[in-house]
CSV table of N, CA and C in Angstrom, one decimal:
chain,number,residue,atom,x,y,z
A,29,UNK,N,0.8,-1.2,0.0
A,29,UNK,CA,0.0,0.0,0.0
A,29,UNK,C,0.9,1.2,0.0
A,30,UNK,N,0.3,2.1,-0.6
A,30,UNK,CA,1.5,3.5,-1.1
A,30,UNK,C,0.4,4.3,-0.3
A,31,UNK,N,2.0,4.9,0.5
A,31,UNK,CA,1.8,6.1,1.4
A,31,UNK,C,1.9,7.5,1.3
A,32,UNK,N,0.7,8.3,1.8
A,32,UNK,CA,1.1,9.5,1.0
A,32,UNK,C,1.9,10.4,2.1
A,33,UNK,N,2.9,10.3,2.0
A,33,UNK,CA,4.5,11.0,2.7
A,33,UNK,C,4.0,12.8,3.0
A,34,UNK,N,3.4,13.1,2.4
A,34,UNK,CA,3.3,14.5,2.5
A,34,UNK,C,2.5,14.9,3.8
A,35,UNK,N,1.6,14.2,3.7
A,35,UNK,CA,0.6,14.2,5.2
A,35,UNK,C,1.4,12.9,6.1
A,36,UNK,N,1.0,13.7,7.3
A,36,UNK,CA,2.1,12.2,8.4
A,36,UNK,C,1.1,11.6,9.2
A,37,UNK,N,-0.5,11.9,8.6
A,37,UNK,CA,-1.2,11.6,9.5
A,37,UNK,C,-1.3,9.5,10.0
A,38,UNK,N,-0.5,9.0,8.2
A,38,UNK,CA,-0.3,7.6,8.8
A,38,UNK,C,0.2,7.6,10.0
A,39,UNK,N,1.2,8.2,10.0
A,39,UNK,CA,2.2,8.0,11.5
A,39,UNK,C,1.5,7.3,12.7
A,40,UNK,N,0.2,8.2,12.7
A,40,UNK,CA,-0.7,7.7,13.7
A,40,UNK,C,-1.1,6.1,13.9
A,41,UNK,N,-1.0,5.6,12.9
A,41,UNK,CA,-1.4,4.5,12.5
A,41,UNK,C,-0.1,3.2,12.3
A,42,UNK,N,1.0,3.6,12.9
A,42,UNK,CA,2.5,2.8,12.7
A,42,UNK,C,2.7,2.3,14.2
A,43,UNK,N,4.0,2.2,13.7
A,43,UNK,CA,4.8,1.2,15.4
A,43,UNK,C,5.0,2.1,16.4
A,44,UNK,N,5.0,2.0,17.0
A,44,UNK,CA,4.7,2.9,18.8
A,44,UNK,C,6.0,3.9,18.5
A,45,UNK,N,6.8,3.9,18.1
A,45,UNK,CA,7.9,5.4,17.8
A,45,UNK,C,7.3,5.8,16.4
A,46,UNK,N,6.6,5.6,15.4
A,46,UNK,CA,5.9,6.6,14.9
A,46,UNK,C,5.0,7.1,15.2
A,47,UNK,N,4.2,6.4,16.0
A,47,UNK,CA,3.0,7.0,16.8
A,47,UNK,C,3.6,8.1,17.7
A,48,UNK,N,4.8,8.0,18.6
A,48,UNK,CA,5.0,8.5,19.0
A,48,UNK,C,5.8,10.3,18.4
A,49,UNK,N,6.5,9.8,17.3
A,49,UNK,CA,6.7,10.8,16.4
A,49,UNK,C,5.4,11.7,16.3
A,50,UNK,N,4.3,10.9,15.6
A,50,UNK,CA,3.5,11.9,15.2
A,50,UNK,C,3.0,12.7,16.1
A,51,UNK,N,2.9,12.2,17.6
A,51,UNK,CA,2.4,13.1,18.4
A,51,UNK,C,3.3,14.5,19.2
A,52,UNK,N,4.5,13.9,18.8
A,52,UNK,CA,5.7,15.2,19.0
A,52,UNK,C,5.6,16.0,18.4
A,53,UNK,N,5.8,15.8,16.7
A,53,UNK,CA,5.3,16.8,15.7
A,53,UNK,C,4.0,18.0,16.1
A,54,UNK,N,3.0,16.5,16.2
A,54,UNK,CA,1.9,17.6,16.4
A,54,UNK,C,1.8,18.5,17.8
A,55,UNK,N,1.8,17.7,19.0
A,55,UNK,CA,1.6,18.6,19.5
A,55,UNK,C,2.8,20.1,19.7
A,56,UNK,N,4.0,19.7,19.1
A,56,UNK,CA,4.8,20.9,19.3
A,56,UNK,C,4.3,21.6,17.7
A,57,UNK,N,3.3,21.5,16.8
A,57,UNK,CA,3.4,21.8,15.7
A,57,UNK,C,4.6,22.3,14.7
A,58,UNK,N,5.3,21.3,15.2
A,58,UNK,CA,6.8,21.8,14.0
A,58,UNK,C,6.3,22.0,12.8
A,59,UNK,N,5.7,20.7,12.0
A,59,UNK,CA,5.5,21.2,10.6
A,59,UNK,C,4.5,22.6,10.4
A,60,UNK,N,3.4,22.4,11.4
A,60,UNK,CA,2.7,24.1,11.3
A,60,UNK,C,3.7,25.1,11.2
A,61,UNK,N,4.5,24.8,11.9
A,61,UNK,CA,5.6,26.6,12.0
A,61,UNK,C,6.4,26.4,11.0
A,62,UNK,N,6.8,25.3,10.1
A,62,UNK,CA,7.9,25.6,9.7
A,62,UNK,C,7.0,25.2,8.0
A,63,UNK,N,5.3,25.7,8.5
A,63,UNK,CA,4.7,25.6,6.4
A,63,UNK,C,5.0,26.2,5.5
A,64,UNK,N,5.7,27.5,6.0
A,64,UNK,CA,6.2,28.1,4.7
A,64,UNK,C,6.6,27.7,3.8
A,65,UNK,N,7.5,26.5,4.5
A,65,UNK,CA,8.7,26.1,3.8
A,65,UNK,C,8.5,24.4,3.5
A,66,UNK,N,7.4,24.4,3.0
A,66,UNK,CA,6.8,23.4,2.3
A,66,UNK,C,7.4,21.8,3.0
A,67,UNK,N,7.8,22.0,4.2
A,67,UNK,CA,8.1,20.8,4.9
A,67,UNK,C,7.6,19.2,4.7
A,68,UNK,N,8.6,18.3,4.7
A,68,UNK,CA,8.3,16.9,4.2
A,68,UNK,C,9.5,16.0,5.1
A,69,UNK,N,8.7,15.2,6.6
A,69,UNK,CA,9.1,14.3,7.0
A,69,UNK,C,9.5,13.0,6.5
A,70,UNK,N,10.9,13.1,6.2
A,70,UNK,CA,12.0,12.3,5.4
A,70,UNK,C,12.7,11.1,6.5
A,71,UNK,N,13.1,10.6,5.4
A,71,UNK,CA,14.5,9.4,6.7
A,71,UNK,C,13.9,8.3,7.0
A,72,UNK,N,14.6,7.8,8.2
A,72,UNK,CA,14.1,6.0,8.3
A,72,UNK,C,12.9,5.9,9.0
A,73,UNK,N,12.0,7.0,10.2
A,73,UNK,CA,11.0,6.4,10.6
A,73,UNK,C,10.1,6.5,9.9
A,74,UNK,N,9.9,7.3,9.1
A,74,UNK,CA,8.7,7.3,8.2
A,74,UNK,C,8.2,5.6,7.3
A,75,UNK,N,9.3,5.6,6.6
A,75,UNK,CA,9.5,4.1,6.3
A,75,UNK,C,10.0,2.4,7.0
A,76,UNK,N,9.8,2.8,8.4
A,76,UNK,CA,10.0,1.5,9.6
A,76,UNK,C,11.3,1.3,9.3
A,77,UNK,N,12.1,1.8,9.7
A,77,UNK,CA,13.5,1.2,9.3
A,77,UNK,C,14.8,1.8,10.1
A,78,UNK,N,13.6,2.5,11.1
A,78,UNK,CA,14.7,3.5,12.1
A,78,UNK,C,15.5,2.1,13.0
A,79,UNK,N,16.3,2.6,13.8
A,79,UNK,CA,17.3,1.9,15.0
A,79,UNK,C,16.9,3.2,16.0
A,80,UNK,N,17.7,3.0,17.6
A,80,UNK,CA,17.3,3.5,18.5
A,80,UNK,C,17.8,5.2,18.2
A,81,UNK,N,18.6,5.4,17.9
A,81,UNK,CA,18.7,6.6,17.6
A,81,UNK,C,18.6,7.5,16.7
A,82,UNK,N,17.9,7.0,15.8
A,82,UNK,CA,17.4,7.6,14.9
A,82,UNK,C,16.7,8.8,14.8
A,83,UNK,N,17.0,10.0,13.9
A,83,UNK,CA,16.3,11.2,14.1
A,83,UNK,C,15.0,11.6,13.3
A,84,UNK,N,14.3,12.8,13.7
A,84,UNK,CA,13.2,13.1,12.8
A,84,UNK,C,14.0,13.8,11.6
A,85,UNK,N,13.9,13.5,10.7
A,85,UNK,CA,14.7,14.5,9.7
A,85,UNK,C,13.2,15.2,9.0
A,86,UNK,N,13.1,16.5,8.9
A,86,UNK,CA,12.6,17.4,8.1
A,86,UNK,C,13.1,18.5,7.3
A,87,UNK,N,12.5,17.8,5.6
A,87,UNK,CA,13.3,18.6,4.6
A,87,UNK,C,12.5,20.4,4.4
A,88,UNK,N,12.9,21.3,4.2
A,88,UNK,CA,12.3,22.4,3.6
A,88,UNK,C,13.0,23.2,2.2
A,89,UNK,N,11.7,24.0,1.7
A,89,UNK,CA,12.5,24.7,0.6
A,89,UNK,C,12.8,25.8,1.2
A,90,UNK,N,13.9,26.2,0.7
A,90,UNK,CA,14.6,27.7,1.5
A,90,UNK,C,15.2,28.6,0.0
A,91,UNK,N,14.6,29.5,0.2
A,91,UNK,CA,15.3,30.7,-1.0
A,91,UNK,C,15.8,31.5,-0.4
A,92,UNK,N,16.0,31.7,0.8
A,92,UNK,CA,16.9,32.8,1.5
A,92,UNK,C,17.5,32.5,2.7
A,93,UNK,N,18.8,31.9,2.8
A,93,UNK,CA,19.4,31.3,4.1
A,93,UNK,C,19.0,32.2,5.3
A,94,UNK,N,19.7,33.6,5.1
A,94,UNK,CA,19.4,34.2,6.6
A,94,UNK,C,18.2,34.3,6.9
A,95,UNK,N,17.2,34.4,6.2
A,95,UNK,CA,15.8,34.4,6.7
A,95,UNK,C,15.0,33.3,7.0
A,96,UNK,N,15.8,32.4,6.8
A,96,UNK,CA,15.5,31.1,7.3
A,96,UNK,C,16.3,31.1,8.8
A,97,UNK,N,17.5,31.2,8.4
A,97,UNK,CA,18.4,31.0,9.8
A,97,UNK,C,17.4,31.3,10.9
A,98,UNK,N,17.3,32.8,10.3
A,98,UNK,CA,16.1,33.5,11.4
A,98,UNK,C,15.2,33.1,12.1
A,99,UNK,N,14.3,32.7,11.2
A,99,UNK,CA,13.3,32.1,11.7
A,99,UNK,C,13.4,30.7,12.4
A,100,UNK,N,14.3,29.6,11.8
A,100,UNK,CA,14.6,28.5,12.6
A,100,UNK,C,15.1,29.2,14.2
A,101,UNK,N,16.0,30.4,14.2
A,101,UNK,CA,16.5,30.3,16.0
A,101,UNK,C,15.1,30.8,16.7
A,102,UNK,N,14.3,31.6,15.5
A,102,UNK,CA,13.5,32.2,16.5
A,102,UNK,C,12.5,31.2,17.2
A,103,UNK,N,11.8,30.6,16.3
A,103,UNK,CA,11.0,29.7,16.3
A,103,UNK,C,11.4,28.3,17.3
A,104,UNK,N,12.7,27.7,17.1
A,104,UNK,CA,13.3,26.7,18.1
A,104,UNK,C,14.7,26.8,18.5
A,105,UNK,N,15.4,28.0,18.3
A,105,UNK,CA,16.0,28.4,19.5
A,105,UNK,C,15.9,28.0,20.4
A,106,UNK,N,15.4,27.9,21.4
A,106,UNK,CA,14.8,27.7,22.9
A,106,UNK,C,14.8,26.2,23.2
A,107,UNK,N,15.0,25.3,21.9
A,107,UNK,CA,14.7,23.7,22.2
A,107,UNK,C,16.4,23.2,23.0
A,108,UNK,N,16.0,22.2,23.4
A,108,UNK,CA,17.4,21.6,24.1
A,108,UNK,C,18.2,21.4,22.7
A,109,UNK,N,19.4,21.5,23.3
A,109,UNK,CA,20.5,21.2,22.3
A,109,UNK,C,20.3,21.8,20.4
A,110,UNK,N,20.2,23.1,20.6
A,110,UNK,CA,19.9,23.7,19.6
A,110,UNK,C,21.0,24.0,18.4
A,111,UNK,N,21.4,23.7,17.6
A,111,UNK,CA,22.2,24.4,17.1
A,111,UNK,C,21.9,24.5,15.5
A,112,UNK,N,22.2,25.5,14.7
A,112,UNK,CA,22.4,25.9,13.4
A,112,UNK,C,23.4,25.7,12.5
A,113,UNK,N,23.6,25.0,11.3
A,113,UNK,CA,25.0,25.4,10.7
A,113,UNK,C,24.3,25.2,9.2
A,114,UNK,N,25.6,26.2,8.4
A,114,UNK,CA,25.4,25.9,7.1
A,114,UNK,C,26.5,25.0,6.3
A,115,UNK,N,25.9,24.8,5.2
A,115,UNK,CA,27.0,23.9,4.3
A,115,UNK,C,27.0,23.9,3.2
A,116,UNK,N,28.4,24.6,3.1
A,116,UNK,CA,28.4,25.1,1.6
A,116,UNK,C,28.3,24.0,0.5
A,117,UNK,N,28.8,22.5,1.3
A,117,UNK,CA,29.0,21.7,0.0
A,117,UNK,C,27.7,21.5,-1.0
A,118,UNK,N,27.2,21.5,0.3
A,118,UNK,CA,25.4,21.5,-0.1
A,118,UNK,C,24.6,22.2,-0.4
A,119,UNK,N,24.7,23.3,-0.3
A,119,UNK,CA,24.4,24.6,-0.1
A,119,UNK,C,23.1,24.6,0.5
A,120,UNK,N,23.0,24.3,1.9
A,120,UNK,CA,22.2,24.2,3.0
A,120,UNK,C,22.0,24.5,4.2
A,121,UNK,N,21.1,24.4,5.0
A,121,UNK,CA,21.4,25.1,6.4
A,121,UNK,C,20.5,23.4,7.3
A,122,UNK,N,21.4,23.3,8.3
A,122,UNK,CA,21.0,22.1,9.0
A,122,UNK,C,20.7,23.0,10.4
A,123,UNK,N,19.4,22.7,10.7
A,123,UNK,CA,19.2,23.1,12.4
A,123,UNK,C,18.5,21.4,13.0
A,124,UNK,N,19.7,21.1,14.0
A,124,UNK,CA,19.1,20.3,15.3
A,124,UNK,C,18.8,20.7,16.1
A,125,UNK,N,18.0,20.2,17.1
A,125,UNK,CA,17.7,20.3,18.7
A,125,UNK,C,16.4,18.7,19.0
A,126,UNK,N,16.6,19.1,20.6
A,126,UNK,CA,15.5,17.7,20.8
A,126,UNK,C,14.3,18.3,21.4
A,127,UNK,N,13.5,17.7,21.3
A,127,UNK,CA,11.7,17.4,22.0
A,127,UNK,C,11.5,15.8,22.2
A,128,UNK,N,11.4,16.0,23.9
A,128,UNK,CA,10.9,14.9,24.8
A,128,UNK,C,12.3,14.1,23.8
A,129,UNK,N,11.9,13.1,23.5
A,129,UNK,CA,12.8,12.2,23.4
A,129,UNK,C,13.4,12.0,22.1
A,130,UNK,N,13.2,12.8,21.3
A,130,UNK,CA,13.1,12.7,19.6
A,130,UNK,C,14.3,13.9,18.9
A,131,UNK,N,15.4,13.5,18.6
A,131,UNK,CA,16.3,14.4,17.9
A,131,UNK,C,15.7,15.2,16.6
A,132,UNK,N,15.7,16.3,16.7
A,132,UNK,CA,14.9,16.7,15.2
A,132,UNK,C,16.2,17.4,14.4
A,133,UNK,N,16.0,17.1,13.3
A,133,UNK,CA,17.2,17.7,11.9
A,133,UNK,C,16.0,18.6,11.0
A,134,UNK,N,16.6,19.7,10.8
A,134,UNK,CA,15.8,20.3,10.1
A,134,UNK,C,16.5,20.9,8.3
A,135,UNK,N,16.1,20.3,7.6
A,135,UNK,CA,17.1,20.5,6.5
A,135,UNK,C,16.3,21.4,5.1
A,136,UNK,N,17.5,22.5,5.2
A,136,UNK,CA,16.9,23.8,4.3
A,136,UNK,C,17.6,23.7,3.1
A,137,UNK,N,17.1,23.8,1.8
A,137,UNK,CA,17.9,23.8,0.4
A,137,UNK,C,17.1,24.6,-0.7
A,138,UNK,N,17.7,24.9,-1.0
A,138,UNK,CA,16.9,26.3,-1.9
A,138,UNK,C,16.5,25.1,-3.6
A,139,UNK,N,16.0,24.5,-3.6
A,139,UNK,CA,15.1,23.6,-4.4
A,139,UNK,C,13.5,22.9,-3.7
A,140,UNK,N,12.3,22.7,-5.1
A,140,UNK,CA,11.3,22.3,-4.1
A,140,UNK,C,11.2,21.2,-3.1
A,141,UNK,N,10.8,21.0,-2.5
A,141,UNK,CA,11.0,19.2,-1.3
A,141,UNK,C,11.3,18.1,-2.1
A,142,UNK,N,9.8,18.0,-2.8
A,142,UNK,CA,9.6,16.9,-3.4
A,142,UNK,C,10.8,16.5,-4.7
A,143,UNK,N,11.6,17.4,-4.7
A,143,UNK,CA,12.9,16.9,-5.3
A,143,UNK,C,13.9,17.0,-4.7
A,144,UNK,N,14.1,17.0,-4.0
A,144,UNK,CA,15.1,17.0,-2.7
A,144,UNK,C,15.7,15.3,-3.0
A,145,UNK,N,16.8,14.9,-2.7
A,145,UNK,CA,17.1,13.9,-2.8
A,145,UNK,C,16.9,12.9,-1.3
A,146,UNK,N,16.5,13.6,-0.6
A,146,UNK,CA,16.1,12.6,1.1
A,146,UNK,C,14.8,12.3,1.0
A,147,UNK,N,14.2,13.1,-0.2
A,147,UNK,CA,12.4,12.7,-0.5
A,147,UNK,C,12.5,11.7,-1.3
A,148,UNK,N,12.8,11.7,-2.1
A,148,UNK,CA,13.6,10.8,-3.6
A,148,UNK,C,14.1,9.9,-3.5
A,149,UNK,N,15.3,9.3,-1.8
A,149,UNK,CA,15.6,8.7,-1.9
A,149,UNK,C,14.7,7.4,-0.8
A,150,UNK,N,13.9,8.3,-0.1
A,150,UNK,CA,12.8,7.6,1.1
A,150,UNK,C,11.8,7.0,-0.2
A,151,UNK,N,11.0,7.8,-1.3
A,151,UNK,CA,10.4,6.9,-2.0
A,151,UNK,C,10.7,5.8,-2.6
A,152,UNK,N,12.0,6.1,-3.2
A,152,UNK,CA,12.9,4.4,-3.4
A,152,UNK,C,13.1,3.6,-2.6
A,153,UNK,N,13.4,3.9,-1.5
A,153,UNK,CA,13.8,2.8,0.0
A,153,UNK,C,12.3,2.2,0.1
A,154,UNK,N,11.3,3.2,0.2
A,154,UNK,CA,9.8,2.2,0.2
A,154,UNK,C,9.6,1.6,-0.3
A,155,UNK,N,9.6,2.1,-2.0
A,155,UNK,CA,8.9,1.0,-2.5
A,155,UNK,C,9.9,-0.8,-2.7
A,156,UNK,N,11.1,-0.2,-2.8
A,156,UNK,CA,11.8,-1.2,-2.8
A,156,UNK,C,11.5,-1.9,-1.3
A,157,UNK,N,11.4,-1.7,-0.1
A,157,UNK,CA,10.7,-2.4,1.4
A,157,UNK,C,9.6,-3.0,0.7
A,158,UNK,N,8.4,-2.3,-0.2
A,158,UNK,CA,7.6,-3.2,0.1
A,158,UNK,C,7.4,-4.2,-1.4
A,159,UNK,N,8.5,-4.2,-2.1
A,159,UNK,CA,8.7,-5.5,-3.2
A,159,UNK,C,9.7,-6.6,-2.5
A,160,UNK,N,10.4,-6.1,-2.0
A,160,UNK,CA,11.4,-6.7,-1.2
A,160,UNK,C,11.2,-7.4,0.4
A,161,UNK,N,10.0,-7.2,0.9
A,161,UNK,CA,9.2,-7.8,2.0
A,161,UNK,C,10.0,-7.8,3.4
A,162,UNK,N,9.8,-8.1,4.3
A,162,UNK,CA,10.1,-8.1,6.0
A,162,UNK,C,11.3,-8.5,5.6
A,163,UNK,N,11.9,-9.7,5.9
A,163,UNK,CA,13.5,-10.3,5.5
A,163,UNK,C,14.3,-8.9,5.8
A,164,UNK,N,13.9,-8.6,3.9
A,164,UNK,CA,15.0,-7.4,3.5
A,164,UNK,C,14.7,-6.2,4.5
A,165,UNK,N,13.5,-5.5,4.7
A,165,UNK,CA,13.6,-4.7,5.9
A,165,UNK,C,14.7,-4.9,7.2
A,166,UNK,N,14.3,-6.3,7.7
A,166,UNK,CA,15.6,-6.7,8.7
A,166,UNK,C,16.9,-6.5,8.6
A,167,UNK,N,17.2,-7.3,7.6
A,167,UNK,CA,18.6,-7.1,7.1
A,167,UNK,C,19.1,-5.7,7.0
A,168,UNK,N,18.5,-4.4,6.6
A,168,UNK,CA,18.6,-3.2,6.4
A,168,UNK,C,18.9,-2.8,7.8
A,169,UNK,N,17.9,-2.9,9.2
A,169,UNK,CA,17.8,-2.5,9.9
A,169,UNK,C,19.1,-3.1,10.8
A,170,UNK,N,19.6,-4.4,10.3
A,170,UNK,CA,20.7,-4.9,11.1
A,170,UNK,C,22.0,-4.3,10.6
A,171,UNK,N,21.9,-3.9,9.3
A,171,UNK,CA,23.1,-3.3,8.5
A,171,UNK,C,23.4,-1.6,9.5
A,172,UNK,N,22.2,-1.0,9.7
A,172,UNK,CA,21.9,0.4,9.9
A,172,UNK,C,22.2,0.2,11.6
A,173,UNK,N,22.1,-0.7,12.4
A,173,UNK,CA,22.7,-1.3,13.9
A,173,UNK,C,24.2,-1.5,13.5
A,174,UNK,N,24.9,-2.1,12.8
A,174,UNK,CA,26.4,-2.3,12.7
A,174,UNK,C,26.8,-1.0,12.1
A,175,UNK,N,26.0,0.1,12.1
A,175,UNK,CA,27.0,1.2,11.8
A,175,UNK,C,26.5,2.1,10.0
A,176,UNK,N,26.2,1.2,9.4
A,176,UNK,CA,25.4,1.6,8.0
A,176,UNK,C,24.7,3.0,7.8
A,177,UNK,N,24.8,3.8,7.4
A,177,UNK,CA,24.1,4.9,6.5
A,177,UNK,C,23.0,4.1,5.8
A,178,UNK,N,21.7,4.4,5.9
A,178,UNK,CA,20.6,3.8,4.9
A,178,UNK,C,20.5,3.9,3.5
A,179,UNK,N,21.4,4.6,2.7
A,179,UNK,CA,21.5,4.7,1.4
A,179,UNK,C,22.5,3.3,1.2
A,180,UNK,N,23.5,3.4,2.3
A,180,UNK,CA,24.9,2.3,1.8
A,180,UNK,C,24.4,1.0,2.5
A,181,UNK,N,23.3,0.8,3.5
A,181,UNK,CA,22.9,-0.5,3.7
A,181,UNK,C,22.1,-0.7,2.5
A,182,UNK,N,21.3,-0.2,1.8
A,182,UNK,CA,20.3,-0.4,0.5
A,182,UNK,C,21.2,-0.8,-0.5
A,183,UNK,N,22.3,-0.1,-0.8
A,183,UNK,CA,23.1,-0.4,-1.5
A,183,UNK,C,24.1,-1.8,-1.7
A,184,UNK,N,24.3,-1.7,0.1
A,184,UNK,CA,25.3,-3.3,0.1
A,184,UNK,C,24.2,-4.5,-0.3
A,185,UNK,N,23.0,-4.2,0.0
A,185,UNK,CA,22.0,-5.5,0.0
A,185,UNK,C,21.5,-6.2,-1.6
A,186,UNK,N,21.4,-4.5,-2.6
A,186,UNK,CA,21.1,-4.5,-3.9
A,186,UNK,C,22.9,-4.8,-4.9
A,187,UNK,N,23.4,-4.9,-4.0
A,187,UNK,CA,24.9,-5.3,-4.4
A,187,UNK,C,25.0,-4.1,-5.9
A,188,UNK,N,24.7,-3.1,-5.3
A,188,UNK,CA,25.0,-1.7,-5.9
A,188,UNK,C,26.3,-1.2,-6.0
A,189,UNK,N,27.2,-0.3,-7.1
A,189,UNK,CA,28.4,-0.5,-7.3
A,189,UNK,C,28.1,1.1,-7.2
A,190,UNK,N,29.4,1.8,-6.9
A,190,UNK,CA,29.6,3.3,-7.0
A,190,UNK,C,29.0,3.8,-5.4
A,191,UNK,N,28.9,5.2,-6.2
A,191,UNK,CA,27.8,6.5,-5.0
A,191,UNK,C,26.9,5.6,-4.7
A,192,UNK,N,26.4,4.9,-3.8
A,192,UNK,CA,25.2,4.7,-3.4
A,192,UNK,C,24.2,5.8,-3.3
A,193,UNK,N,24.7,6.8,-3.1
A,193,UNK,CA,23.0,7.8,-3.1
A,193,UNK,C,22.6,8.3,-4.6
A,194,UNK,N,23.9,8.0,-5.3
A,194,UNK,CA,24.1,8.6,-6.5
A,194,UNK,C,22.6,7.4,-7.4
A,195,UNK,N,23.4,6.0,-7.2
A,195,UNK,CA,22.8,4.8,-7.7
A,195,UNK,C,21.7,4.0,-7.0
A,196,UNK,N,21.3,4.9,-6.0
A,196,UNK,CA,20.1,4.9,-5.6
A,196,UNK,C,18.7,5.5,-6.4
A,197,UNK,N,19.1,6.7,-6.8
A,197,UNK,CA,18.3,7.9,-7.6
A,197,UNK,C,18.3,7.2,-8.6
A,198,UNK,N,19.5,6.1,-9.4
A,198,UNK,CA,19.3,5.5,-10.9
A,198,UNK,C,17.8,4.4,-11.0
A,199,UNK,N,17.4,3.7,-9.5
A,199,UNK,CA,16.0,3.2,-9.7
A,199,UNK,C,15.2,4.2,-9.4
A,200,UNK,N,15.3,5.3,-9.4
A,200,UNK,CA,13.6,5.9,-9.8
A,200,UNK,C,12.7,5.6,-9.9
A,201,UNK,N,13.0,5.4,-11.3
A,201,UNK,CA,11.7,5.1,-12.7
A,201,UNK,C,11.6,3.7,-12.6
C-alpha cells in the first residue's frame, strides 16, 4: 500500500515510535511553523526502518538562508541542544535540537521538497521495502545497527556498485 508521505497523519497509524513521532510533531506543531517552507518528514522512521537513535529528519525549501536561519532560531532556538550550521558543500542550512525524546534535523535547500534527494531517496527505499518484504527490511535494519548509512545498507543488499545515493536515484523510474 502506497503512502502519501506529504501528510504524516499515517504516522498515527504505525509502530509505537511513529505514533510517537506523530504526536511530538503535532503537539509541538513543528511542521505548522515551519509551512512556509513546504516541509516533508523524510529518513528511516517514516519508512520502519529506524534503530534506536534515529532522528526526525525534516526537509524544507529555503530561498533565503538568513531568513530562514532567522526564523529557525526564532521559532526553536529555545529547544534543548539547539544548534544551526550551514553547508556550503550542499548549499544548505541544517538546524538540530530535541523534543521529549526525539532528535529533530531540520534541512533547508533552496530547491522544491519533493525533489530533494532525502524525499527521492525515502520513496525508493519504500517502494523497494515493500517489493522486497520483511527479510530485507531486517537485514537493512541490522546493517543500519552495525554502523550503515541507509543509502549504503540499500546499497550493500542490492549489491550496488559506485555513489550509493548517487545509484540509488538511478532506480527511480
Amino acid at each position: 500500500m502506497m503512502i502519501n508521505f506529504l501528510d504524516i497523519s499515517y504516522l498515527q497509524f504505525g509502530n509505537e515510535k511513529q505514533v510517537k513521532a506523530y504526536q511530538v510533531l503535532m503537539d509541538n506543531k513543528i511542521l505548522e511553523k515551519l509551512a512556509f517552507y513546504h516541509p516533508i518528514l523524510v529518513g528511516t522512521i517514516p519508512i520502519n526502518i529506524d534503530i534506536e537513535n534515529s532522528d526526525l529528519d525534516i526537509i524544507c525549501e529555503v530561498y533565503d538562508n538568513d531568513e530562514f536561519i532567522d526564523q529557525i532560531m526564532a521559532i526553536f532556538g529555545p529547544e534543548k541542544d539547539f544548534s544551526v550550521t550551514e553547508s556550503i558543500k550542499f548549499d544548505a542550512i541544517k538546524a538540530t535540537f530535541k523534543i521529549e525524546n526525539f532528535e529533530i534535523e531540520i534541512f533547508g535547500q533552496n530547491r522544491p521538497t519533493m525533489q530533494q534527494n532525502a524525499y527521492r531517496h525515502m520513496l525508493i527505499e519504500y517502494k523497494l521495502l515493500l517489493e522486497k518484504g520483511e527479510a530485507f527490511r531486517q537485514e537493512i535494519i541490522s546493517l543500519k545497527k552495525q554502523g550503515y548509512k541507509t543509502e549504503p545498507a540499500f546499497a550493500k543488499l542490492l549489491g550496488l556498485e559506485g555513489n550509493p545515493y548517487e545509484e540509488l536515484l538511478k532506480l527511480e523510474s
